[in-house]
PDB file of C-alpha atoms and ligand atoms in Angstrom:
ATOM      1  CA  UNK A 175     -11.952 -15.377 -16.406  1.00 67.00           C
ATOM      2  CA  UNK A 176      -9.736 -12.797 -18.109  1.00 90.00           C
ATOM      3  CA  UNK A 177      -6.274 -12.031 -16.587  1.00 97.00           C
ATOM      4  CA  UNK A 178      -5.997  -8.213 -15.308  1.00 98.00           C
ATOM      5  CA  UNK A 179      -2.541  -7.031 -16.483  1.00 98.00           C
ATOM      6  CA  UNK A 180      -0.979  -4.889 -13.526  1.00 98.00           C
ATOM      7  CA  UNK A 181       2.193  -2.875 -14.241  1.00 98.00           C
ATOM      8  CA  UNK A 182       5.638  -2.683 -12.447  1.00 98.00           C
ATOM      9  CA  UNK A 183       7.083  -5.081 -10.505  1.00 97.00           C
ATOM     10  CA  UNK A 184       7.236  -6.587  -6.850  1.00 96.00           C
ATOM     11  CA  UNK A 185       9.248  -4.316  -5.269  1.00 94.00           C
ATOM     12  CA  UNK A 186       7.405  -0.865  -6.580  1.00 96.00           C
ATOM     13  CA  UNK A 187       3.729  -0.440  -5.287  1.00 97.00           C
ATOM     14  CA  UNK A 188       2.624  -2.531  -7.934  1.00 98.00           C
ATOM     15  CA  UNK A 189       3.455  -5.609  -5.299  1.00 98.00           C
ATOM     16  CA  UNK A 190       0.235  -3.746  -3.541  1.00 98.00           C
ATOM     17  CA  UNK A 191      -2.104  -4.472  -6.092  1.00 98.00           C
ATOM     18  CA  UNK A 192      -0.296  -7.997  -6.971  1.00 98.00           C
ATOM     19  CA  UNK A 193      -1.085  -8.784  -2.407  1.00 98.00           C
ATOM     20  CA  UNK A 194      -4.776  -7.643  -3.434  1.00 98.00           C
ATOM     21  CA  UNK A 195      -5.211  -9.999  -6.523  1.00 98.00           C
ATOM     22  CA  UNK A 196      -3.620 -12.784  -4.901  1.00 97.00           C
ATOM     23  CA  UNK A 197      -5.792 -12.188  -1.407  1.00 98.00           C
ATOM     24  CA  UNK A 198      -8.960 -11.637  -3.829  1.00 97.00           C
ATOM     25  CA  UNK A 199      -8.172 -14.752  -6.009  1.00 97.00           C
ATOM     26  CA  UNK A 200      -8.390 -12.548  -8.953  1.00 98.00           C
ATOM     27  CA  UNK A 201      -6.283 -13.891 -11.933  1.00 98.00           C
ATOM     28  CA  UNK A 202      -3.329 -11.126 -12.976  1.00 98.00           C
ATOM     29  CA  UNK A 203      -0.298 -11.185 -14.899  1.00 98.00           C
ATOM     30  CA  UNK A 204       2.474  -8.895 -13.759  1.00 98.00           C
ATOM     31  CA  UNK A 205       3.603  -6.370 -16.682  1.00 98.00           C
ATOM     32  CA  UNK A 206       6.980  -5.965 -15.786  1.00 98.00           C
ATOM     33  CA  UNK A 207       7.677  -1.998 -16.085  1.00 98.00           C
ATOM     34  CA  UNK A 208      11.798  -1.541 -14.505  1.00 97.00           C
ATOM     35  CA  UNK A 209      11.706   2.258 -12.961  1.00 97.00           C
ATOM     36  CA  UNK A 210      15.051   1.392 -12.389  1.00 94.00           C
ATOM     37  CA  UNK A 211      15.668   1.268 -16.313  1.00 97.00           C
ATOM     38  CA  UNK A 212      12.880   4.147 -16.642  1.00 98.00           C
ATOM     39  CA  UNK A 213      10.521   1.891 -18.406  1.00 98.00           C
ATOM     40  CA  UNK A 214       7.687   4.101 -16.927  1.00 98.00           C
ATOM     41  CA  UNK A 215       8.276   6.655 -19.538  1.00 98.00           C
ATOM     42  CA  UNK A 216       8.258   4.744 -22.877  1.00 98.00           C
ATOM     43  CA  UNK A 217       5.955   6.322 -25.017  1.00 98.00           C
ATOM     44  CA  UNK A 218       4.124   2.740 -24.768  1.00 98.00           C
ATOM     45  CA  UNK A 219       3.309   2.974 -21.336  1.00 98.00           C
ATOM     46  CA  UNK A 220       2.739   6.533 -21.030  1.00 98.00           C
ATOM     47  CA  UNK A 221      -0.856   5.834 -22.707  1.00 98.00           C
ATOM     48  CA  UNK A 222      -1.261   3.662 -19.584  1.00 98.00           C
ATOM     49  CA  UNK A 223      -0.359   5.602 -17.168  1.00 98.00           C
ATOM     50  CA  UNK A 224       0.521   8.859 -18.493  1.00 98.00           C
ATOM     51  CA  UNK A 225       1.673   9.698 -14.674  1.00 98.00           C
ATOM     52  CA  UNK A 226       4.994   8.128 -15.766  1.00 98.00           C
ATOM     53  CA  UNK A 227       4.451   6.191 -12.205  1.00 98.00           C
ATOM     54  CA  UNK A 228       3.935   2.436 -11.451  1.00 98.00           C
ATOM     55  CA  UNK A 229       1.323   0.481 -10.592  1.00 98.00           C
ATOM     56  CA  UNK A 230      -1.483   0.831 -13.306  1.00 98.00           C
ATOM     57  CA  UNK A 231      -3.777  -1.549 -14.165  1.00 98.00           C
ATOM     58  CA  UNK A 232      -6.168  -2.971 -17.391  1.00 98.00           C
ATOM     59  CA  UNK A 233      -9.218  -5.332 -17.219  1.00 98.00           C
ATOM     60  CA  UNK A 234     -10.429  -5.394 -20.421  1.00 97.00           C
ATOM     61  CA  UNK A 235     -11.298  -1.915 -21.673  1.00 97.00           C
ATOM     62  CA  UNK A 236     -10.651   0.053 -18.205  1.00 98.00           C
ATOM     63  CA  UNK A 237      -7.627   1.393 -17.455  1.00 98.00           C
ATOM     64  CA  UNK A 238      -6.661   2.713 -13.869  1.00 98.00           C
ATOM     65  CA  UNK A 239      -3.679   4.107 -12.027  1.00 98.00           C
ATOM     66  CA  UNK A 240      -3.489   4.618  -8.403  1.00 98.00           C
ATOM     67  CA  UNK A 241      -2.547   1.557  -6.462  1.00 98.00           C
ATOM     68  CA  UNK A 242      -5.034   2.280  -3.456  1.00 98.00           C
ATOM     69  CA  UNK A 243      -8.180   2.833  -6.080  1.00 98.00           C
ATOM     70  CA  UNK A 244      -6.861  -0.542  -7.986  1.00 98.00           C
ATOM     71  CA  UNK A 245      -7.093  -2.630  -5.252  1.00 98.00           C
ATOM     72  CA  UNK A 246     -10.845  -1.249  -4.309  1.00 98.00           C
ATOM     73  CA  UNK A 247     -11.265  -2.395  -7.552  1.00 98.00           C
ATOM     74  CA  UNK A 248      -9.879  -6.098  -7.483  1.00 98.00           C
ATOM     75  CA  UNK A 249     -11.229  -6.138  -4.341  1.00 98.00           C
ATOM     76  CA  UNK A 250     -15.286  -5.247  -5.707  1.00 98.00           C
ATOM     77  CA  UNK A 251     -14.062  -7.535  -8.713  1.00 97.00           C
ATOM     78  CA  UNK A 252     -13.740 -10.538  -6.555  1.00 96.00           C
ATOM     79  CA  UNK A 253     -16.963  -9.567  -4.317  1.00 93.00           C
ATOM     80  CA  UNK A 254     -15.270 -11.763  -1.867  1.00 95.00           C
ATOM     81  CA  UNK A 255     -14.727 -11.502   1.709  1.00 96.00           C
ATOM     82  CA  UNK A 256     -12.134  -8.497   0.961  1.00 98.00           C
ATOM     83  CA  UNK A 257     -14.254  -6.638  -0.311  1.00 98.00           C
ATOM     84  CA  UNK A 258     -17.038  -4.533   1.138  1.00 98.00           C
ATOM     85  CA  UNK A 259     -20.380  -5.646   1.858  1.00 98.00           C
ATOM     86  CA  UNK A 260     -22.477  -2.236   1.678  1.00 98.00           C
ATOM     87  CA  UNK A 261     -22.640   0.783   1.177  1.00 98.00           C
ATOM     88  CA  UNK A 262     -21.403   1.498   4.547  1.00 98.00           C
ATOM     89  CA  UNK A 263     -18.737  -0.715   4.597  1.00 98.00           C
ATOM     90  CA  UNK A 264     -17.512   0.502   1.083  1.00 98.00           C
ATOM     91  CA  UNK A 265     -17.392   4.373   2.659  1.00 98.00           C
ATOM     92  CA  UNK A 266     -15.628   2.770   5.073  1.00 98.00           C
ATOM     93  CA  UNK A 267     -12.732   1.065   3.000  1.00 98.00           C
ATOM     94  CA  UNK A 268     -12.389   3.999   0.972  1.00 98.00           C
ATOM     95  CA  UNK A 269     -12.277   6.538   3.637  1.00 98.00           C
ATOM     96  CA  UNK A 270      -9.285   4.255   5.629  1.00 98.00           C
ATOM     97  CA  UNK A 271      -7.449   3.587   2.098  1.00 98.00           C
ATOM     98  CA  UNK A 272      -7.362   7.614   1.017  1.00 98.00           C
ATOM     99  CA  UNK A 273      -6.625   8.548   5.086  1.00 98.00           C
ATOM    100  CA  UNK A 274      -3.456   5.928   4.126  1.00 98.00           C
ATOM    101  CA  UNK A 275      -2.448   7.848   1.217  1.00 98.00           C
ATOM    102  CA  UNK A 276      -2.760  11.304   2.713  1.00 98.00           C
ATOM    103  CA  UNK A 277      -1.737  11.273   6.641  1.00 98.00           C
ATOM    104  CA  UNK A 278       0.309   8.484   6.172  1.00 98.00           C
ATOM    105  CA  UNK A 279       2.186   7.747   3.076  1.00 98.00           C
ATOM    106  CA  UNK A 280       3.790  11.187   2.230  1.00 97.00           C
ATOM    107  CA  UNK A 281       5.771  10.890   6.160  1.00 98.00           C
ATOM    108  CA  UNK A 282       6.203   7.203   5.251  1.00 98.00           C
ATOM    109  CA  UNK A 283       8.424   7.872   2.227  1.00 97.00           C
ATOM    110  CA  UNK A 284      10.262  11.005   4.072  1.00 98.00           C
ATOM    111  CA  UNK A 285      11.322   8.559   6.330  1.00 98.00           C
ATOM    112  CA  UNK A 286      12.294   6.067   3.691  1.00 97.00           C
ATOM    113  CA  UNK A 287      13.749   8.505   1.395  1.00 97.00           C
ATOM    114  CA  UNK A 288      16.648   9.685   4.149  1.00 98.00           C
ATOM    115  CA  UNK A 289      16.988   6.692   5.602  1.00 97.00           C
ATOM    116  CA  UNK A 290      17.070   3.687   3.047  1.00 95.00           C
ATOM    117  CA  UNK A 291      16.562   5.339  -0.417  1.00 95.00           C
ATOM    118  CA  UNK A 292      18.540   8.523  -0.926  1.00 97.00           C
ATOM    119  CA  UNK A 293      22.624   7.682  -1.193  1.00 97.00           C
ATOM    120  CA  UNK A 294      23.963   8.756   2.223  1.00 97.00           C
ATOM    121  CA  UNK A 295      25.316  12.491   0.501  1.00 97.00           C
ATOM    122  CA  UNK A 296      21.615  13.030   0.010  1.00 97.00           C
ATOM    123  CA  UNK A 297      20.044  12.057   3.305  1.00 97.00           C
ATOM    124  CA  UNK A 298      18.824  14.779   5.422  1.00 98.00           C
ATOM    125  CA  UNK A 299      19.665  13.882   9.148  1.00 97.00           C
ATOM    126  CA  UNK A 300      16.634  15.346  10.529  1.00 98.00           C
ATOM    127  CA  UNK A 301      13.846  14.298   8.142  1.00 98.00           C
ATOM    128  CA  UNK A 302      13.561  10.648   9.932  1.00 98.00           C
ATOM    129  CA  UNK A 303      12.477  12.022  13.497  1.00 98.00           C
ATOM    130  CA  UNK A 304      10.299  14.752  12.020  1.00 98.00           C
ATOM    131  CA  UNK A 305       8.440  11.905   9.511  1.00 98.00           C
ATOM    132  CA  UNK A 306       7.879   9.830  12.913  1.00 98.00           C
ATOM    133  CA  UNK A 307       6.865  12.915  14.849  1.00 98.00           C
ATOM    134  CA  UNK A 308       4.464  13.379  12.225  1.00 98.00           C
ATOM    135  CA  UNK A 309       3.435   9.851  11.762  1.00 98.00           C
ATOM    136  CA  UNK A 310       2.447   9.893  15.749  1.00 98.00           C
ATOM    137  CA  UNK A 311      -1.177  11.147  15.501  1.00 98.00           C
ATOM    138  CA  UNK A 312      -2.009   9.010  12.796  1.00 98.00           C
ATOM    139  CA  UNK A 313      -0.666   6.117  14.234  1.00 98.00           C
ATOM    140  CA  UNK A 314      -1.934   6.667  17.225  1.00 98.00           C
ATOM    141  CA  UNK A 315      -5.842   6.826  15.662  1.00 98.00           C
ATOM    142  CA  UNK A 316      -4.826   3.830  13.847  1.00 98.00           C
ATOM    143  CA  UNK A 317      -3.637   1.882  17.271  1.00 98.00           C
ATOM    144  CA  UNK A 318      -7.013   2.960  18.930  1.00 98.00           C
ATOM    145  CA  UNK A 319      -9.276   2.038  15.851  1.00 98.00           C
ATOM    146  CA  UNK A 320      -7.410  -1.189  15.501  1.00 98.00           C
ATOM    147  CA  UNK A 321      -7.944  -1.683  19.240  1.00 98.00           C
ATOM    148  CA  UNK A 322     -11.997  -1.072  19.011  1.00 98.00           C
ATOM    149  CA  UNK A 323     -12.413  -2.997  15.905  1.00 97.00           C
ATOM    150  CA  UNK A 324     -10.369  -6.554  17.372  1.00 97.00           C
ATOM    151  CA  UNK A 325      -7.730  -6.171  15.278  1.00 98.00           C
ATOM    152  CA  UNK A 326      -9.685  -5.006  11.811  1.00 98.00           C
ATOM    153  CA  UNK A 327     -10.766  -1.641  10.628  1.00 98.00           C
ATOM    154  CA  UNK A 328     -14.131  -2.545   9.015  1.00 98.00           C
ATOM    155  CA  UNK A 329     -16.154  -4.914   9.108  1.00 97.00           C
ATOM    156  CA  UNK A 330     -14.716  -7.323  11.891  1.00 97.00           C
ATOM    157  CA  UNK A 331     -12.500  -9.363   9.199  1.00 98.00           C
ATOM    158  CA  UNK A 332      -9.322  -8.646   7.236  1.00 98.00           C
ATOM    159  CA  UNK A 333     -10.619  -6.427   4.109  1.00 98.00           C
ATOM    160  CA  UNK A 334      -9.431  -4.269   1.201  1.00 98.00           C
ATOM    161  CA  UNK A 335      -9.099  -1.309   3.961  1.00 98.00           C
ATOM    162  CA  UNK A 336      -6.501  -3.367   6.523  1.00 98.00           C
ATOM    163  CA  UNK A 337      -4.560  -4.280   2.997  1.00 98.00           C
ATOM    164  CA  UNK A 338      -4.509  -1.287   1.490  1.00 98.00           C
ATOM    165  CA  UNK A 339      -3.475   0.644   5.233  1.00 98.00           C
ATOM    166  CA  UNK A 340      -1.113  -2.505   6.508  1.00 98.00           C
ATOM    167  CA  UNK A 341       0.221  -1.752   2.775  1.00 98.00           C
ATOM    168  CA  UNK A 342       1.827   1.658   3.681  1.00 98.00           C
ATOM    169  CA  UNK A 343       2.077   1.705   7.298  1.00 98.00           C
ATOM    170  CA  UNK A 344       4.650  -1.288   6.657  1.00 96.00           C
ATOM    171  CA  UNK A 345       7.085   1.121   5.315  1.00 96.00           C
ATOM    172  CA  UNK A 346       7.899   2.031   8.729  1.00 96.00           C
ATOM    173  CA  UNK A 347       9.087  -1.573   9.843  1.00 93.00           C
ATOM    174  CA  UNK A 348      12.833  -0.188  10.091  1.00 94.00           C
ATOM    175  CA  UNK A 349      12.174   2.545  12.235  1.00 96.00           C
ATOM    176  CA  UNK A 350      13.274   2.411  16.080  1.00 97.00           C
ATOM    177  CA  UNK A 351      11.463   0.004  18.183  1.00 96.00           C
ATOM    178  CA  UNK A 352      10.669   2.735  20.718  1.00 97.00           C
ATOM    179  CA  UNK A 353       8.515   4.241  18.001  1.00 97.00           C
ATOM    180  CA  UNK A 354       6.995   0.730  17.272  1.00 97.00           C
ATOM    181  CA  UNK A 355       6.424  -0.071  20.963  1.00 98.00           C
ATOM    182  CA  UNK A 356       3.832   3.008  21.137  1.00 98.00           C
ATOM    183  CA  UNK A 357       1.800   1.210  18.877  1.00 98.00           C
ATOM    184  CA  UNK A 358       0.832  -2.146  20.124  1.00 98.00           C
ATOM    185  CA  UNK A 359      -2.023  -2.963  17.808  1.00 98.00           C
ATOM    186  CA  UNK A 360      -0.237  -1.953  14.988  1.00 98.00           C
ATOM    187  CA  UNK A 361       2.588  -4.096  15.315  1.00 97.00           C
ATOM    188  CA  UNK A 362      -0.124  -7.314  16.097  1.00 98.00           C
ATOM    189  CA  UNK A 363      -2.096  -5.930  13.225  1.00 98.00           C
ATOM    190  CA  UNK A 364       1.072  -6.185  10.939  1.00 98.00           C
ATOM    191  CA  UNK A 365       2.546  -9.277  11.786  1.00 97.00           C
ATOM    192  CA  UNK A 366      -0.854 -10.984  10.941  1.00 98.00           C
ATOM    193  CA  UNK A 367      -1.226  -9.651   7.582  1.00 98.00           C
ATOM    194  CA  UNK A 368       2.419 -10.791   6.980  1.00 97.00           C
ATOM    195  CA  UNK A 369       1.907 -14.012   8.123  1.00 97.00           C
ATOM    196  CA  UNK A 370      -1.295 -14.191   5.377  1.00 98.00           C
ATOM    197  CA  UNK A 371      -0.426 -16.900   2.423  1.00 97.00           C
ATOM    198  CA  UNK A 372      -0.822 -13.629   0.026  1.00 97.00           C
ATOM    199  CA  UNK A 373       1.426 -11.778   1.464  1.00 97.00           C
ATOM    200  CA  UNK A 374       4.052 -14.368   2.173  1.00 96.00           C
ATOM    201  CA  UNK A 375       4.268 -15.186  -1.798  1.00 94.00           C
ATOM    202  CA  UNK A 376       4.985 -11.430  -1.958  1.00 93.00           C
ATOM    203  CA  UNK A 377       7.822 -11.632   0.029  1.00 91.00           C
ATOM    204  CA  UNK A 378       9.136 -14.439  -1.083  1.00 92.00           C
ATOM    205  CA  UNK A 379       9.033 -13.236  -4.998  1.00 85.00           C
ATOM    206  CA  UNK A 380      10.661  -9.612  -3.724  1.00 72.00           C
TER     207      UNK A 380
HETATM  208  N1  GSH B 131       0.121   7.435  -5.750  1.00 96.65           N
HETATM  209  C1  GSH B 131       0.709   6.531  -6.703  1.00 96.65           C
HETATM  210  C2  GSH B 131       2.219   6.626  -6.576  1.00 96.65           C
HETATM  211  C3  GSH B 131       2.913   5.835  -7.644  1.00 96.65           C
HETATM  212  C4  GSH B 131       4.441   5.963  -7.559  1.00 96.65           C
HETATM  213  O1  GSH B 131       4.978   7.014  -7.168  1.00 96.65           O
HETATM  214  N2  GSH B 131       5.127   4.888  -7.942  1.00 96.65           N
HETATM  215  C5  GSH B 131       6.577   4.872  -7.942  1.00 96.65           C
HETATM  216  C6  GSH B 131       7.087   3.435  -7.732  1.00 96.65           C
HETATM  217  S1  GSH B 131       6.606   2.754  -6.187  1.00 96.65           S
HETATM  218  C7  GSH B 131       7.096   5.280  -9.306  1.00 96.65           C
HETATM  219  O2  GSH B 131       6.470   5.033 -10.305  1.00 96.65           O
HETATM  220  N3  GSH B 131       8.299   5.869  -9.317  1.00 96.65           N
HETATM  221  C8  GSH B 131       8.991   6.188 -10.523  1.00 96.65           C
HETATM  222  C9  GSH B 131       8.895   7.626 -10.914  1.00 96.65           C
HETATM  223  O3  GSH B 131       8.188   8.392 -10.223  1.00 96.65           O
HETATM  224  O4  GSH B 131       9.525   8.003 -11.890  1.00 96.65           O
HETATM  225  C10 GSH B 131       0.188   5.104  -6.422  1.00 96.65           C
HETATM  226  O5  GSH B 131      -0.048   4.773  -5.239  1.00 96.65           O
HETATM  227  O6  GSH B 131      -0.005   4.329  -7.368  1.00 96.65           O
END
């Protein structure tokens, strides 16, 4: 089987799509692309990904940016366990991996952004509470689904759709364990997916 080339590197959201390939047992080859060095907007890559953003991602002739939509892809590619089933289930994975990207991942990064990422001069003092304010109604649907479903969100099994969430809603592992300790499930939920063999290369090549 042919490699699929995914750009950027472990510790962008490429190391997203790298989790899904290595869950799927799909064969990749990381492209290293530095943002740090701004290697996302050399001319070469820009035909890529003309987003200027990392991941993307070739197999063969198609070509394909978002990290969320990439991994539905490995995850169809591999037709394994990961991915969905049916039609149902496939509404399913890519209803819970967009809800990721739009309740959850632009308060993710506010909180990330003043708390980790910005230099200290930059951080705004308030944006961390408001992001978790925010991030409480989400959360709180994901703690209930997580609850109904025994610890999944489709299917009954660990899928594309618990990667692809688990994926963002980790972002929030530094916040205070007050805001953690609302969200029982969650934290289970999260703890399992790190403890996967996938993920656990992850964080050992980060
Ligand atoms: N929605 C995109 C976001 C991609 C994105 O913003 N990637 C960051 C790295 S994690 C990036 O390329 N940053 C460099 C830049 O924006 O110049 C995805 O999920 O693939």
């Amino acid at each position: 089987m042919n490699k699929i080339k995914i750009f950027g590197s472990l510790r962008s959201r490429a190391s997203r799509c790298v989790w899904a390939a290595e869950e799927a047992g799909v064969a990749y080859e990381l492209v290293a692309v530095d943002t740090g060095k701004g290697e996302q907007k050399a001319a070469d890559y820009l035909k890529i990904n003309p987003n200027a953003h990392v991941p993307a991602m070739q197999d063969g002739d198609l070509t394909m940016f978002e990290s969320l939509a990439i991994n539905l892809y490995i995850a169809k590619k591999s037709a394994g366990p990961l991915a969905p089933k049916d039609l149902r289930e496939d509404a399913l994975m890519t209803m819970w991996s967009m809800w990721a990207i739009t309740e959850v991942e632009r308060h993710a990064i506010e909180y990330l952004l003043h708390t980790a990422i910005f230099p200290p001069e930059k951080r705004d003092a308030a944006a961390p509470q408001k992001a978790l304010e925010a991030l409480e109604k989400p959360f709180a649907i994901l703690d209930a689904t997580l609850a109904a479903g025994g610890g999944c969100l489709v299917g009954g099994r660990f899928t594309i759709a618990d990667l692809n969430v688990c994926a963002v809603a980790m972002w929030l592992r530094s916040a205070p364990k007050e805001f953690h300790a609302k969200f029982p499930h969650i934290g289970a939920w999260i703890m399992k997916a790190r403890a996967r063999p996938a993920r656990q290369k992850i964080d050992a090549g980060n």
